[in-house]
Short mmCIF file of C-alpha atoms and ligand atoms in Angstrom, two decimals:
data_model
loop_
_atom_site.label_atom_id
_atom_site.label_comp_id
_atom_site.label_asym_id
_atom_site.label_seq_id
_atom_site.Cartn_x
_atom_site.Cartn_y
_atom_site.Cartn_z
CA MET A 1 181.67 -27.66 47.09
CA LYS A 2 179.89 -30.99 47.27
CA THR A 3 176.99 -30.62 49.66
CA TYR A 4 174.59 -33.05 51.21
CA ASN A 5 171.01 -31.90 50.82
CA GLY A 6 169.16 -34.53 52.81
CA LEU A 7 167.32 -37.72 52.02
CA LEU A 8 164.67 -36.46 49.62
CA SER A 9 167.37 -34.91 47.52
CA ARG A 10 169.57 -38.02 47.55
CA TYR A 11 166.94 -40.75 47.22
CA GLY A 12 163.69 -38.92 46.38
CA ARG A 13 163.51 -40.53 42.92
CA LEU A 14 163.22 -43.94 44.64
CA LEU A 15 160.44 -42.85 47.00
CA ASP A 16 156.74 -42.95 46.19
CA LEU A 17 155.87 -39.39 47.20
CA PRO A 18 153.17 -37.18 45.63
CA LYS A 19 154.14 -34.40 43.22
CA HIS A 20 152.97 -31.73 45.66
CA THR A 21 155.68 -32.70 48.19
CA ARG A 22 157.67 -29.64 49.34
CA PRO A 23 160.98 -30.72 50.90
CA VAL A 24 161.51 -29.94 54.57
CA THR A 25 164.91 -31.21 55.62
CA LEU A 26 167.36 -31.08 58.50
CA LEU A 27 169.96 -32.98 56.41
CA GLU A 28 168.90 -36.21 58.06
CA GLY A 29 170.25 -39.64 57.08
CA ASP A 30 173.74 -40.42 55.76
CA THR A 31 174.49 -42.07 59.12
CA PRO A 32 177.67 -44.09 59.61
CA LEU A 33 177.93 -47.87 59.41
CA ILE A 34 180.46 -48.54 62.15
CA PRO A 35 182.38 -51.85 62.41
CA VAL A 36 182.26 -53.26 65.96
CA PRO A 37 185.04 -55.89 66.09
CA GLY A 38 185.26 -55.82 69.89
CA LEU A 39 181.66 -56.89 70.16
CA VAL A 40 182.24 -59.62 67.57
CA ARG A 41 185.09 -61.05 69.69
CA LEU A 42 182.85 -61.09 72.74
CA MET A 43 180.16 -62.92 70.79
CA GLY A 44 182.58 -65.65 69.69
CA GLY A 45 184.13 -64.17 66.55
CA GLY A 46 184.14 -65.33 62.94
CA PHE A 47 181.73 -62.82 61.43
CA ASP A 48 181.49 -59.15 60.43
CA LEU A 49 179.21 -56.88 62.41
CA TYR A 50 178.36 -53.23 61.76
CA VAL A 51 176.24 -50.79 63.69
CA LYS A 52 174.09 -48.39 61.67
CA TYR A 53 174.18 -45.50 64.13
CA GLU A 54 170.80 -43.89 63.61
CA GLY A 55 171.16 -41.88 66.80
CA LEU A 56 173.26 -39.46 64.73
CA ASN A 57 170.20 -38.16 62.92
CA PRO A 58 169.27 -34.50 63.61
CA THR A 59 166.85 -35.18 66.46
CA GLY A 60 168.74 -38.25 67.66
CA SER A 61 166.71 -41.07 66.13
CA PHE A 62 165.83 -42.83 62.88
CA LYS A 63 162.41 -41.19 62.92
CA ASP A 64 163.85 -38.19 61.05
CA ARG A 65 164.08 -40.31 57.87
CA GLY A 66 160.34 -40.85 57.82
CA MET A 67 159.51 -37.42 59.18
CA THR A 68 161.25 -35.49 56.39
CA ALA A 69 158.98 -37.35 53.95
CA ALA A 70 155.75 -37.13 55.96
CA VAL A 71 156.09 -33.45 56.88
CA SER A 72 157.21 -32.51 53.35
CA GLU A 73 154.09 -34.15 51.96
CA ALA A 74 151.88 -32.49 54.57
CA LEU A 75 153.34 -29.05 53.87
CA GLY A 76 152.96 -29.53 50.12
CA ARG A 77 149.24 -30.14 50.42
CA ASP A 78 148.91 -27.12 52.68
CA ALA A 79 148.25 -28.93 55.95
CA LYS A 80 148.29 -26.61 58.95
CA ALA A 81 148.91 -29.12 61.73
CA VAL A 82 150.45 -32.52 62.34
CA ILE A 83 149.74 -34.93 65.17
CA CYS A 84 151.21 -38.18 66.46
CA ALA A 85 151.12 -40.61 69.35
CA SER A 86 154.58 -41.36 70.59
CA THR A 87 156.78 -43.13 73.07
CA GLY A 88 159.05 -40.10 72.56
CA ASN A 89 161.24 -40.20 69.48
CA THR A 90 158.46 -39.70 66.96
CA ALA A 91 157.27 -36.74 69.04
CA ALA A 92 160.67 -35.04 69.02
CA SER A 93 161.14 -35.66 65.32
CA ALA A 94 157.65 -34.50 64.34
CA ALA A 95 158.10 -31.39 66.47
CA ALA A 96 161.40 -30.46 64.82
CA TYR A 97 160.22 -30.93 61.23
CA ALA A 98 156.92 -29.19 61.96
CA ALA A 99 158.84 -26.26 63.43
CA ARG A 100 160.94 -26.02 60.30
CA ALA A 101 157.86 -26.23 58.10
CA GLY A 102 155.93 -23.67 60.16
CA LEU A 103 153.23 -26.19 61.10
CA ARG A 104 151.45 -26.70 64.38
CA CYS A 105 152.48 -29.96 66.08
CA ILE A 106 150.50 -31.89 68.68
CA VAL A 107 151.96 -34.98 70.34
CA LEU A 108 150.23 -37.50 72.58
CA ILE A 109 152.44 -39.42 74.98
CA PRO A 110 151.48 -42.36 77.20
CA GLU A 111 151.42 -42.17 80.95
CA GLY A 112 154.46 -43.75 82.53
CA LYS A 113 157.94 -43.06 81.43
CA VAL A 114 158.87 -41.10 78.35
CA ALA A 115 162.64 -40.63 78.36
CA ALA A 116 163.77 -37.15 79.42
CA GLY A 117 165.69 -36.30 76.24
CA LYS A 118 162.68 -37.05 74.06
CA LEU A 119 160.15 -35.07 76.07
CA ALA A 120 162.59 -32.17 76.33
CA GLY A 121 163.08 -32.29 72.57
CA ALA A 122 159.36 -32.17 71.83
CA VAL A 123 158.96 -29.17 74.15
CA ALA A 124 162.07 -27.41 72.86
CA TYR A 125 160.88 -27.71 69.24
CA GLY A 126 157.58 -26.15 70.26
CA ALA A 127 155.14 -29.05 70.16
CA GLU A 128 151.96 -29.10 72.21
CA VAL A 129 152.58 -32.10 74.46
CA ILE A 130 149.57 -33.93 75.87
CA GLN A 131 149.87 -36.88 78.22
CA ILE A 132 147.15 -39.51 77.95
CA GLU A 133 145.97 -41.56 80.92
CA GLY A 134 146.62 -44.71 78.99
CA SER A 135 149.17 -46.55 76.85
CA PHE A 136 150.86 -45.67 73.56
CA ASP A 137 148.30 -47.91 71.88
CA ASP A 138 145.43 -45.87 73.38
CA ALA A 139 147.08 -42.66 72.21
CA LEU A 140 147.52 -44.05 68.70
CA THR A 141 143.83 -44.99 68.53
CA MET A 142 142.95 -41.42 69.51
CA VAL A 143 145.12 -39.74 66.87
CA VAL A 144 143.82 -42.07 64.15
CA LYS A 145 140.24 -41.16 65.09
CA ILE A 146 140.82 -37.42 65.25
CA THR A 147 142.66 -37.30 61.93
CA ASN A 148 139.82 -39.23 60.28
CA LYS A 149 137.45 -36.50 61.43
CA HIS A 150 139.48 -33.28 61.22
CA PRO A 151 142.04 -31.84 58.80
CA ILE A 152 145.10 -32.67 60.88
CA CYS A 153 147.87 -34.75 59.34
CA LEU A 154 148.80 -38.01 61.07
CA VAL A 155 152.57 -38.53 61.10
CA ASN A 156 152.79 -41.89 62.85
CA SER A 157 154.18 -44.69 60.70
CA ILE A 158 150.65 -45.59 59.58
CA ASN A 159 151.29 -42.64 57.26
CA PRO A 160 152.72 -44.31 54.13
CA TYR A 161 155.22 -41.50 53.51
CA ARG A 162 156.93 -42.31 56.82
CA ILE A 163 157.67 -45.77 55.43
CA GLU A 164 158.89 -44.28 52.14
CA GLY A 165 161.36 -42.06 53.97
CA GLN A 166 162.58 -44.84 56.23
CA LYS A 167 163.39 -47.08 53.25
CA THR A 168 166.42 -44.84 52.69
CA SER A 169 168.40 -46.53 55.44
CA ALA A 170 168.26 -49.83 53.53
CA PHE A 171 169.49 -47.97 50.44
CA GLU A 172 172.37 -46.42 52.39
CA ILE A 173 173.43 -49.80 53.78
CA CYS A 174 173.51 -51.35 50.30
CA ASP A 175 175.35 -48.35 48.90
CA THR A 176 177.97 -48.55 51.66
CA LEU A 177 178.50 -52.32 51.67
CA GLY A 178 178.01 -52.78 47.93
CA THR A 179 175.31 -55.39 48.60
CA ALA A 180 172.71 -56.12 51.26
CA PRO A 181 174.09 -57.75 54.42
CA ASP A 182 173.32 -61.40 55.20
CA TRP A 183 171.38 -60.44 58.32
CA LEU A 184 169.75 -57.25 59.58
CA CYS A 185 168.95 -57.03 63.32
CA LEU A 186 166.68 -54.33 64.67
CA PRO A 187 164.27 -53.50 67.49
CA VAL A 188 160.54 -53.74 66.78
CA GLY A 189 157.92 -51.56 68.46
CA ASN A 190 155.07 -50.28 66.31
CA ALA A 191 156.71 -52.17 63.42
CA GLY A 192 157.04 -49.31 60.96
CA ASN A 193 160.80 -49.55 60.71
CA ILE A 194 161.05 -53.28 60.03
CA THR A 195 158.36 -52.79 57.37
CA ALA A 196 160.34 -49.95 55.80
CA TYR A 197 163.65 -51.84 55.77
CA TRP A 198 162.12 -54.86 54.12
CA ALA A 199 160.42 -52.67 51.49
CA GLY A 200 163.68 -50.79 50.91
CA PHE A 201 165.82 -53.89 50.52
CA ARG A 202 163.31 -55.52 48.17
CA GLN A 203 163.13 -52.40 46.01
CA TYR A 204 166.92 -52.06 45.78
CA HIS A 205 167.22 -55.74 44.99
CA GLN A 206 164.68 -55.45 42.17
CA GLU A 207 166.38 -52.39 40.73
CA GLN A 208 170.02 -53.21 41.35
CA GLY A 209 170.26 -56.88 42.31
CA SER A 210 171.75 -55.94 45.68
CA GLY A 211 170.51 -59.10 47.42
CA LEU A 212 168.20 -59.53 50.38
CA PRO A 213 169.03 -59.88 54.08
CA HIS A 214 167.39 -62.17 56.59
CA ILE A 215 165.68 -60.01 59.16
CA LEU A 216 165.93 -60.57 62.91
CA GLY A 217 163.33 -58.39 64.62
CA VAL A 218 163.66 -58.05 68.37
CA GLN A 219 161.00 -57.11 70.90
CA ALA A 220 161.32 -56.64 74.65
CA ALA A 221 159.95 -59.66 76.55
CA GLY A 222 157.37 -57.56 78.43
CA SER A 223 156.12 -55.99 75.18
CA ALA A 224 156.29 -58.83 72.68
CA PRO A 225 152.91 -59.13 70.92
CA LEU A 226 154.49 -60.40 67.71
CA VAL A 227 156.27 -63.22 69.53
CA LEU A 228 153.27 -64.11 71.70
CA GLY A 229 150.85 -63.92 68.80
CA HIS A 230 148.40 -61.61 70.56
CA PRO A 231 148.21 -57.98 71.72
CA VAL A 232 149.66 -57.09 75.12
CA GLU A 233 147.26 -54.95 77.17
CA LYS A 234 149.82 -53.56 79.61
CA PRO A 235 153.19 -53.62 77.87
CA GLU A 236 156.20 -53.10 80.13
CA THR A 237 159.90 -52.73 79.45
CA VAL A 238 162.81 -50.56 80.44
CA ALA A 239 163.17 -49.90 76.71
CA THR A 240 160.32 -47.39 76.80
CA ALA A 241 160.64 -46.60 73.08
CA ILE A 242 159.26 -50.05 72.27
CA ARG A 243 156.72 -50.30 75.09
CA ILE A 244 153.98 -51.05 72.54
CA GLY A 245 151.36 -53.78 72.84
CA LYS A 246 149.45 -53.54 69.54
CA PRO A 247 151.85 -52.74 66.71
CA ALA A 248 150.08 -50.92 63.88
CA ARG A 249 152.13 -52.74 61.25
CA GLY A 250 152.37 -56.05 63.08
CA GLU A 251 151.17 -58.12 60.10
CA GLN A 252 153.80 -56.55 57.87
CA ALA A 253 156.51 -57.16 60.45
CA LEU A 254 155.61 -60.85 60.57
CA ALA A 255 155.58 -60.96 56.77
CA ALA A 256 159.04 -59.32 56.63
CA ALA A 257 160.45 -61.89 59.03
CA ASP A 258 158.78 -64.73 57.17
CA GLU A 259 159.58 -63.64 53.60
CA SER A 260 163.21 -62.92 54.51
CA ASN A 261 163.65 -66.30 56.20
CA GLY A 262 164.32 -64.44 59.41
CA ARG A 263 162.37 -64.26 62.63
CA ILE A 264 161.06 -62.10 65.45
CA ILE A 265 162.22 -62.91 68.95
CA ALA A 266 162.02 -61.38 72.43
CA VAL A 267 164.85 -60.56 74.84
CA SER A 268 164.78 -59.66 78.51
CA ASP A 269 165.28 -56.16 79.87
CA ASP A 270 168.50 -57.39 81.50
CA ASP A 271 169.83 -58.56 78.14
CA ILE A 272 168.95 -55.18 76.63
CA LEU A 273 170.64 -53.16 79.38
CA ASN A 274 173.71 -55.39 79.40
CA MET A 275 174.09 -54.94 75.66
CA GLN A 276 173.63 -51.18 75.97
CA LEU A 277 176.61 -50.99 78.33
CA LEU A 278 178.69 -53.49 76.37
CA LEU A 279 178.28 -51.40 73.22
CA SER A 280 179.14 -48.16 74.96
CA GLN A 281 182.04 -49.54 77.01
CA VAL A 282 183.62 -51.78 74.38
CA GLU A 283 182.94 -49.76 71.24
CA GLY A 284 182.25 -46.20 72.42
CA ILE A 285 178.78 -46.19 70.91
CA TRP A 286 176.09 -45.06 73.31
CA VAL A 287 172.53 -45.89 72.28
CA GLU A 288 169.25 -45.80 74.12
CA PRO A 289 167.99 -49.11 75.59
CA ALA A 290 165.54 -49.96 72.78
CA SER A 291 168.33 -49.45 70.29
CA ALA A 292 170.41 -52.16 71.92
CA ALA A 293 167.62 -54.72 71.47
CA GLY A 294 168.69 -55.80 67.97
CA LEU A 295 172.20 -56.59 69.18
CA ALA A 296 170.89 -58.22 72.35
CA GLY A 297 168.76 -60.45 70.17
CA LEU A 298 171.72 -61.38 68.01
CA GLN A 299 173.81 -62.19 71.06
CA HIS A 300 170.97 -64.25 72.49
CA GLU A 301 170.55 -66.29 69.30
CA ILE A 302 174.28 -66.95 68.98
CA ALA A 303 174.59 -68.01 72.64
CA ALA A 304 171.53 -70.27 72.34
CA GLY A 305 173.02 -71.98 69.30
CA ASN A 306 170.10 -70.81 67.14
CA PHE A 307 172.23 -68.81 64.76
CA GLU A 308 175.08 -69.76 62.46
CA ALA A 309 176.99 -66.49 62.49
CA HIS A 310 180.19 -67.82 60.96
CA GLY A 311 181.23 -65.92 57.83
CA GLN A 312 178.11 -63.76 57.90
CA ARG A 313 177.96 -60.04 57.32
CA ILE A 314 175.54 -58.62 59.86
CA VAL A 315 174.16 -55.11 60.33
CA ALA A 316 172.49 -54.05 63.57
CA ILE A 317 170.29 -50.95 63.50
CA CYS A 318 170.83 -48.76 66.56
CA THR A 319 167.78 -46.59 66.28
CA GLY A 320 168.29 -43.82 68.85
CA HIS A 321 171.04 -42.00 70.74
CA GLY A 322 171.94 -42.82 74.34
CA MET A 323 171.53 -39.18 75.33
CA LYS A 324 167.79 -39.56 74.77
CA ASP A 325 167.52 -41.47 78.04
CA PRO A 326 170.20 -40.31 80.47
CA ASP A 327 168.29 -41.43 83.58
CA ILE A 328 168.66 -45.09 82.74
CA ILE A 329 172.42 -44.68 83.17
CA THR A 330 172.56 -42.25 86.08
CA ARG A 331 169.76 -43.70 88.21
CA ASN A 332 172.19 -45.96 90.09
CA LEU A 333 175.14 -43.60 89.89
CA LYS A 334 177.05 -43.14 93.13
CA PRO A 335 180.04 -40.97 92.30
CA THR A 336 183.14 -41.27 94.45
CA VAL A 337 183.30 -38.14 96.63
CA LEU A 338 186.70 -36.78 97.68
CA PRO A 339 188.04 -33.74 99.50
CA PRO A 340 189.76 -31.38 97.03
CA THR A 341 193.33 -32.59 97.65
CA LEU A 342 195.99 -34.31 95.56
CA GLU A 343 196.58 -36.86 98.34
CA ALA A 344 192.98 -37.98 98.30
CA LEU A 345 193.01 -38.32 94.51
CA GLU A 346 196.27 -40.30 94.56
CA ALA A 347 194.99 -42.57 97.28
CA THR A 348 191.88 -43.25 95.23
CA ILE A 349 193.15 -43.76 91.68
CA LEU A 350 196.71 -45.04 92.22
CA GLU A 351 196.17 -47.84 94.73
C1 AN7 B 1 164.72 -45.84 69.54
O1 AN7 B 1 158.59 -42.73 68.98
O2 AN7 B 1 157.12 -45.77 68.42
O3 AN7 B 1 159.01 -50.63 65.22
O4 AN7 B 1 156.53 -43.29 69.17
O5 AN7 B 1 162.07 -44.89 69.34
O6 AN7 B 1 159.13 -48.57 63.79
O7 AN7 B 1 157.98 -48.52 66.00
C2 AN7 B 1 159.42 -45.34 68.67
C3 AN7 B 1 159.90 -46.52 68.22
C4 AN7 B 1 162.94 -48.59 67.93
C5 AN7 B 1 160.66 -49.07 67.17
N1 AN7 B 1 163.89 -47.84 68.47
O8 AN7 B 1 160.43 -48.72 65.84
C6 AN7 B 1 157.69 -43.57 68.95
C7 AN7 B 1 158.02 -44.98 68.65
C8 AN7 B 1 163.60 -46.61 68.95
C9 AN7 B 1 162.31 -46.12 68.86
C10 AN7 B 1 161.64 -48.16 67.81
C11 AN7 B 1 161.29 -46.91 68.30
P1 AN7 B 1 159.07 -49.13 65.16
#
């Protein structure tokens, strides 16, 4: 029987992880690259577009790629506890891998909205959840300080092993397509993922000549420090996953956009939510709002005439599952209410 043993087993030789690393896996990664021809037609046609559906990772987001590496390293050096600041997905992922490794997990979440599916995940996996009267950026500052002082392992993407693990998605894309795509579109929050993709593509290109994509990083307009060129004190966006005003790896994100001859842009919350529904209703792929930002950015650039899509092969990273944030969909739901009779049903659906 051919079995899949997770990312460290498949790509560990390409990752810069210490010898003491002791694999902790939930068989993360190996996510599908799904063609979305209906979306292409709606955007004007003439190019190939694929969605890398990272919501199909074990805890429902791409964070599991980095977390298998970071928690495996922490366990191998006999850490007893991990900690992170999180808008939600990192918390759920850290909690799950820590549970599997038998480590204590503490997560700091910002005040304001953390999507229900993420908070529930962190609690279900047994993390100690602490809400901070402040932003994600405040919470991140706190966990950096405490881990500098006490033997608790930081598993935010400042941790280099998170980046190592997250490079694997770039490897998978090249392995599936045979080469790198022409463009890669993805949401940008704390900027770990864009940093990891660029590192992964460069490494694969050096080793295998797989080519390099241009990178289109997309922020939400109310949380767009990398587009504005300065931190945002009170970031706001419906895409709560990327409600981040001071990205820890902001410099590297800008370098990735620059070196790849790509760019970082911002899109409105309306564009994000419209794309979320377009993707689910045209292609059957439900992602959380932040995860639709990459595609919303692509659509925006094509519509604005800023982007020559013709003949291009484009991959959009959809970072988290729609079920993470059910409220965003159901908040305006007004179901049709009928008496329990056939006549009423016929009158309603057969008019
Ligand atoms: C679905 O969980 O920062 O630019 O604390 O959950 O690498 O930060 C989440 C980020 C995109 C942005 N899409 O990635 C956290 C957190 C989703 C996310 C991002 C996040 P980065």
